[in-house]
mmCIF file of C-alpha atoms in Angstrom:
data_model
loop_
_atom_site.group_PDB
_atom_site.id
_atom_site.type_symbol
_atom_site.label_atom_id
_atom_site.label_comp_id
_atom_site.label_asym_id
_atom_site.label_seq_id
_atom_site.Cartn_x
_atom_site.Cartn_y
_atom_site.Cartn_z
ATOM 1 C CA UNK A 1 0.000 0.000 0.000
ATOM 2 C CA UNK A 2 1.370 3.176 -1.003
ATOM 3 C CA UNK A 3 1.840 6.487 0.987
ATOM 4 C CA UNK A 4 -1.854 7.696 0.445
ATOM 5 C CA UNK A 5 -3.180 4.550 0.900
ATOM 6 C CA UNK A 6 -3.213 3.706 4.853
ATOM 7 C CA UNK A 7 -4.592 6.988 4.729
ATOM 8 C CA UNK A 8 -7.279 6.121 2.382
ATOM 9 C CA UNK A 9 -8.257 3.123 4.717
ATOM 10 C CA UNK A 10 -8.606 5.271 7.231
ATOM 11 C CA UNK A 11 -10.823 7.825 5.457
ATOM 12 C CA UNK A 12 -8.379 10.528 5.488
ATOM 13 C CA UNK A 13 -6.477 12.049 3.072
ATOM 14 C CA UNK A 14 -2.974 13.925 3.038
ATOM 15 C CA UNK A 15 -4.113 17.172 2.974
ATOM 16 C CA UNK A 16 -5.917 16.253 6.249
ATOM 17 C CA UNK A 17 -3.401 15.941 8.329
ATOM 18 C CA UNK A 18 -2.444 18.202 11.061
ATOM 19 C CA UNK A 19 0.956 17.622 11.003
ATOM 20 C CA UNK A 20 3.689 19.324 9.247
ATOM 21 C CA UNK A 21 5.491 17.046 6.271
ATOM 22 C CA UNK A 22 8.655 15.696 6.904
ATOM 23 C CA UNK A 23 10.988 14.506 4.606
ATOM 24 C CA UNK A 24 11.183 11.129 3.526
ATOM 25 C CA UNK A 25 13.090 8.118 4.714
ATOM 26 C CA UNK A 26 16.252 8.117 1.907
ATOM 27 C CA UNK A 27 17.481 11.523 3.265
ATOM 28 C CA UNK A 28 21.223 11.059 4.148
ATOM 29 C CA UNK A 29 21.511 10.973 8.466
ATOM 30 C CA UNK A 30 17.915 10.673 8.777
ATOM 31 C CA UNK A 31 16.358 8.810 12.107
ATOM 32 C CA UNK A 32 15.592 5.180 11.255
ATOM 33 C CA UNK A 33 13.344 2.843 12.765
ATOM 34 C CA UNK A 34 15.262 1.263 16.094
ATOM 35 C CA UNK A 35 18.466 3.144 16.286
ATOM 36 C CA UNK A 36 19.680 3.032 20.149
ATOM 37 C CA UNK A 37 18.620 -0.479 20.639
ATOM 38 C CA UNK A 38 20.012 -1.981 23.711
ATOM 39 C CA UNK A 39 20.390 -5.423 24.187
ATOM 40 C CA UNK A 40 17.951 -7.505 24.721
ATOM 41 C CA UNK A 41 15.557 -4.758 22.877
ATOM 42 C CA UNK A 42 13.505 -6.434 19.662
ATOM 43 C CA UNK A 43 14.746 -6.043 16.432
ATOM 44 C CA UNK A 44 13.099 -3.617 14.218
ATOM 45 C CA UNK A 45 11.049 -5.909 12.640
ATOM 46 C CA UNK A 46 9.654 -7.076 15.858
ATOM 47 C CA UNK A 47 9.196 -3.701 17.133
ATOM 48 C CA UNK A 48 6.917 -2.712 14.419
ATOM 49 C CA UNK A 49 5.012 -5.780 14.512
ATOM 50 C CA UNK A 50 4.469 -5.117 18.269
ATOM 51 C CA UNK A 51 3.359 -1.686 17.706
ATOM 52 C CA UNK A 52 0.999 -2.569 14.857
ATOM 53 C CA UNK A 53 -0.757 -5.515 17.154
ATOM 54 C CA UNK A 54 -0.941 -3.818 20.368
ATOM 55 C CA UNK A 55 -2.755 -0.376 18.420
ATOM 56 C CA UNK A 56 -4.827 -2.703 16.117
ATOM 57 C CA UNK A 57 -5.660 -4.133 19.768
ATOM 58 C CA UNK A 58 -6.540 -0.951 21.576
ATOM 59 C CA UNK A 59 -8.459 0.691 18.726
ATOM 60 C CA UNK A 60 -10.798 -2.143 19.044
ATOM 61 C CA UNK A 61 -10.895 -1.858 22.858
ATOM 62 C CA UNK A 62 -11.620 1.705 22.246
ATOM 63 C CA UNK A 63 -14.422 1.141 19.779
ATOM 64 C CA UNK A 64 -16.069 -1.099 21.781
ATOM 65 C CA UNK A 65 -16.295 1.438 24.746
ATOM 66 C CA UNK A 66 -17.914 3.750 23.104
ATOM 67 C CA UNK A 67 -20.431 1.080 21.708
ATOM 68 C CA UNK A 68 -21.028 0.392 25.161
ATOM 69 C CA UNK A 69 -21.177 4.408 25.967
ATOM 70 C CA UNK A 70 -23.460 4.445 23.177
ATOM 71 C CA UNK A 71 -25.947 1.451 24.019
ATOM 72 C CA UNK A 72 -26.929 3.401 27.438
ATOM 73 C CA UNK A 73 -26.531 7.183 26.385
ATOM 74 C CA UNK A 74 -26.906 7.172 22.510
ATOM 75 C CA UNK A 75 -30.741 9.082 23.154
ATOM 76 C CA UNK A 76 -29.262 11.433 25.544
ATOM 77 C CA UNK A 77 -27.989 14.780 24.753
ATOM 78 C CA UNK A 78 -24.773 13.472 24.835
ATOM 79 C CA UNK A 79 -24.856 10.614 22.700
ATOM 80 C CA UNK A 80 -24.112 12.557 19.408
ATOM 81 C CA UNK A 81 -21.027 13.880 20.860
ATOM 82 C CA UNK A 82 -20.000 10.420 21.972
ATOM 83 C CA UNK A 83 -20.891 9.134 18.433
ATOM 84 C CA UNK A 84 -18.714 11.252 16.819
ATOM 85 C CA UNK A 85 -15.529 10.065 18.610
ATOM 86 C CA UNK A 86 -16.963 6.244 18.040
ATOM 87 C CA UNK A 87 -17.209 7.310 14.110
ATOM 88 C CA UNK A 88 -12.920 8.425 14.437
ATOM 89 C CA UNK A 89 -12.608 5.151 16.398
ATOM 90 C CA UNK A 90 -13.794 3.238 13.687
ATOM 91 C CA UNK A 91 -11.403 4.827 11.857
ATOM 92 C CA UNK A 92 -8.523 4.045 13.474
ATOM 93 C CA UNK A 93 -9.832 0.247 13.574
ATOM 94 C CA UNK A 94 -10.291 0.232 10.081
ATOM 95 C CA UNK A 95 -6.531 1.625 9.372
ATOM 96 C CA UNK A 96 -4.769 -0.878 11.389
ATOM 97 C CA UNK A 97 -6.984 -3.672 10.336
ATOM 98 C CA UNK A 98 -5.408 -3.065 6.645
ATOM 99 C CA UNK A 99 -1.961 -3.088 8.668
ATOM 100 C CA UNK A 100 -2.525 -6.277 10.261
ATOM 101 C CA UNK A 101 -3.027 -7.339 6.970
ATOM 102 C CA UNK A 102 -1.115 -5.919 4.986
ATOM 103 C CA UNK A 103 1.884 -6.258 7.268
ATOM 104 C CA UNK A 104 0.866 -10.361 7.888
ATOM 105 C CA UNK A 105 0.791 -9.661 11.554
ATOM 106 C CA UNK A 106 -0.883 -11.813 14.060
ATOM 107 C CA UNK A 107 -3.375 -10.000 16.474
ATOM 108 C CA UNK A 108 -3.550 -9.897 19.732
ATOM 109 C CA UNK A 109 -4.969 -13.651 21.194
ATOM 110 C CA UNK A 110 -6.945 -11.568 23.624
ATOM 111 C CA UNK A 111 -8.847 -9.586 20.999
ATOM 112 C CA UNK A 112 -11.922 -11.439 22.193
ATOM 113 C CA UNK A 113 -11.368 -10.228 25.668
ATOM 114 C CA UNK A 114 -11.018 -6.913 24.926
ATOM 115 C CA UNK A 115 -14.208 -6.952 22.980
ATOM 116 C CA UNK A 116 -16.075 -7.971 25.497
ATOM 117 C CA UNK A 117 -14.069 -5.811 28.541
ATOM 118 C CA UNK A 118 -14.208 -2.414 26.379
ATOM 119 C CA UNK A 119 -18.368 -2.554 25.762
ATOM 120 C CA UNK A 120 -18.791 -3.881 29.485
ATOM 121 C CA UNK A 121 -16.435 -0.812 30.551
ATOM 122 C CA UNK A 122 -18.514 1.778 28.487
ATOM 123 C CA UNK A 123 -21.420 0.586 29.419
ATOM 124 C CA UNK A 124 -20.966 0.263 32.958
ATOM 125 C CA UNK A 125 -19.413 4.003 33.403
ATOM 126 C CA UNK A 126 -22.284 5.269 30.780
ATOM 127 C CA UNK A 127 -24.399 3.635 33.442
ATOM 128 C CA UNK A 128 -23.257 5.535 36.405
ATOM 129 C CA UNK A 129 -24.396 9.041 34.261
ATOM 130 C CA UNK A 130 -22.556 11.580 31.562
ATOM 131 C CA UNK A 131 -19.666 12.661 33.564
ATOM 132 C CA UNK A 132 -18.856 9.220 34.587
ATOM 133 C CA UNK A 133 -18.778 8.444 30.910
ATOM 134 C CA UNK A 134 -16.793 11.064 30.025
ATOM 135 C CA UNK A 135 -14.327 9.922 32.962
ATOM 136 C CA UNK A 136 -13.562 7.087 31.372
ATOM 137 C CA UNK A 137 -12.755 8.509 28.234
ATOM 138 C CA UNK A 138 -10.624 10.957 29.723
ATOM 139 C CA UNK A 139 -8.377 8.501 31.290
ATOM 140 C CA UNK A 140 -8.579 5.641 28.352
ATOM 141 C CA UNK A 141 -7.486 8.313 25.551
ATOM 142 C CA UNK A 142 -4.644 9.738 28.389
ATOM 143 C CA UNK A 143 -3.243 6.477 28.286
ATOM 144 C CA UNK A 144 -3.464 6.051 24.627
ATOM 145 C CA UNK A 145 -2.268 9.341 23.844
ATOM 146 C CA UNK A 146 0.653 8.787 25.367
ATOM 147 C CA UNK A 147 1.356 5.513 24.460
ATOM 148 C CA UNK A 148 1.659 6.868 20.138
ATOM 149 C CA UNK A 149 3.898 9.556 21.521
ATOM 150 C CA UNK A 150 6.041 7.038 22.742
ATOM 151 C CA UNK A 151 6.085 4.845 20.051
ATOM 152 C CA UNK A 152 5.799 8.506 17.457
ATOM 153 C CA UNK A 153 9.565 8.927 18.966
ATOM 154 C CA UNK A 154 10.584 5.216 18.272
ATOM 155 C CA UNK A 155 9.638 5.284 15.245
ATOM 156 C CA UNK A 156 12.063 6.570 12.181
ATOM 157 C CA UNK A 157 11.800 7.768 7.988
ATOM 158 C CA UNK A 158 11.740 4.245 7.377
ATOM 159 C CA UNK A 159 8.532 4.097 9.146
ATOM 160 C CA UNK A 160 7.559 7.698 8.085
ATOM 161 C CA UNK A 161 3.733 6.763 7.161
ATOM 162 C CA UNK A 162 2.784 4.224 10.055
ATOM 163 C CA UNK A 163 4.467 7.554 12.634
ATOM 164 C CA UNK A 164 2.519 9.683 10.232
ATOM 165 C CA UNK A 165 -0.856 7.773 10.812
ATOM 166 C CA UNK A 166 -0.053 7.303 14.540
ATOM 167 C CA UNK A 167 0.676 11.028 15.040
ATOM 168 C CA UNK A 168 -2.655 11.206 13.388
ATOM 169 C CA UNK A 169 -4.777 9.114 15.771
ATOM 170 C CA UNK A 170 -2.681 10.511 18.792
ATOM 171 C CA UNK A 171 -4.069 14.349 17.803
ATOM 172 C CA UNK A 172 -7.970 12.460 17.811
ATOM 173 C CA UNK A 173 -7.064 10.913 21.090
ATOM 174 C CA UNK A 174 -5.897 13.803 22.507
ATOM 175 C CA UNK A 175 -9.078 15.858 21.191
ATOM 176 C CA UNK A 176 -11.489 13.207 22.412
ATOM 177 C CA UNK A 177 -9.830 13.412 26.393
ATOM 178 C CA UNK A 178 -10.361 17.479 26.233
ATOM 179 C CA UNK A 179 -14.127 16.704 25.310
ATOM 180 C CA UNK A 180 -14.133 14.876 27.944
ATOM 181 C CA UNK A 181 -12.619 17.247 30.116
ATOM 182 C CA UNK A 182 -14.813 19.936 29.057
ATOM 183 C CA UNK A 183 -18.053 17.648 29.638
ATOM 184 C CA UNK A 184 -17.161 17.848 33.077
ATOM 185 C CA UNK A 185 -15.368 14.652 33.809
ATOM 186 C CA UNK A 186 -13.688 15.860 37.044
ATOM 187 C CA UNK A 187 -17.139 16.401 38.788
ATOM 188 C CA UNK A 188 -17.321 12.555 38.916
ATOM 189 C CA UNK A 189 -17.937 11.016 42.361
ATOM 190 C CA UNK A 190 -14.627 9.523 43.363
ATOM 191 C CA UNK A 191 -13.060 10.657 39.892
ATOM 192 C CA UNK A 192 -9.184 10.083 40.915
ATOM 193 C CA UNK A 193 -9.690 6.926 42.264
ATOM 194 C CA UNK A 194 -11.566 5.797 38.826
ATOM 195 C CA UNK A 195 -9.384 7.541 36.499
ATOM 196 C CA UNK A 196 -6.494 5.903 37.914
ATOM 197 C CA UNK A 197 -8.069 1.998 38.174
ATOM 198 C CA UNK A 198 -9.543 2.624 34.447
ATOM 199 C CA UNK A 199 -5.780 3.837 33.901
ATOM 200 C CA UNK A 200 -3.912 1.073 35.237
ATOM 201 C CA UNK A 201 -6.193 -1.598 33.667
ATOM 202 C CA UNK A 202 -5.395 0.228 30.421
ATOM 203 C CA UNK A 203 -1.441 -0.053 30.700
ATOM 204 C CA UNK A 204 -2.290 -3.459 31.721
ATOM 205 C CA UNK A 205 -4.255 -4.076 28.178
ATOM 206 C CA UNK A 206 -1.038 -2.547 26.208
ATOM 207 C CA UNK A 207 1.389 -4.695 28.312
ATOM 208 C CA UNK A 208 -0.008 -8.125 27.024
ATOM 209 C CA UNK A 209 -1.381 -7.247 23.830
ATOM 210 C CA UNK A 210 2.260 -6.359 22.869
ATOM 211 C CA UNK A 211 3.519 -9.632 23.647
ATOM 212 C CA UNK A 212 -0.130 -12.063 23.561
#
């Protein structure tokens, strides 16, 4: 798949993108993918493979939680804000499902868990009212957001468009924790202790499906 075409998958487009272009991989002294390795540390190959099934893993995590947001608050006021982050969700799914693909990598074992643990997450926090909702989002896309970073610095020119479609997602991520921020998510009863459990379980999720 060419440069445009992860993109396509994705239902973006170049001139979408919010980042500014870099140049591409063949420039002489430019980053690649892996440099700084210590031992022990996976080859490139591996580490791209990892990234690609742990993100193909949390994107459907993350789709599912707002499905489970949705079934409980998609006829409240609410719900078409909430259906608009599920729609960019779907996105992201649909991106890294042509990765996994295209790449021949081998999902996560656990993707059935986490499609049943991200709708019975959204669900249950949609259950406990808006805010609570929104709570969960804020700490989920938190976790998420700074997860691409990490693996947005990892990554080199060799990998310039799977860093370019990661720094992508990371900006929606980031955008869908400051909606949830600004729907109040703070106000939830017992907020720090439930943004850091829905946190932890989170790091948890990225910690196997890297290496299940």
């Amino acid at each position: 798949m060419g440069g445009t075409g992860i993109l396509a998958e994705s239902g973006m487009s170049d001139s979408n993108s919010r980042r500014p272009e870099r140049t591409g991989p063949k420039q002489t002294g430019a980053k690649q993918t892996g440099e700084g390795r210590l031992p022990g540390d996976p080859d490139r190959e591996t580490l791209v493979e990892r990234m690609i099934r742990v993100d193909h893993a949390g994107e459907l995590g993350a789709a599912r939680i707002y499905a489970g947001q949705l079934a409980v608050l998609g006829k409240h006021p609410v719900g078409d804000t909430i259906r608009h982050m599920a729609e960019q969700e779907k996105k992201h799914l649909a991106a890294f499902d042509a990765l996994i693909v295209e790449r021949r990598v081998r999902p996560t074992l656990l993707s059935p868990v986490w499609n049943a643990a991200g709708f019975a997450l959204g669900a249950a926090t949609a259950a406990m009212g808006e805010k609570a909702a929104m709570a969960c989002t804020v700490a989920v896309e938190d976790v998420i957001q700074e997860h691409y970073a990490h693996q947005s610095e990892q990554l080199g020119e060799d990998e310039a468009e799977l860093r370019d479609l990661i720094d992508e997602f990371r900006a929606d991520e980031i955008e869908h924790k400051e909606t949830g921020l600004a729907h109040d998510a703070e106000q939830t009863p017992g907020y720090r202790v439930m943004s850091e459990f829905i946190k932890a379980g989170s790091r948890a999720a990225i910690w196997l499906s890297t290496r299940i």
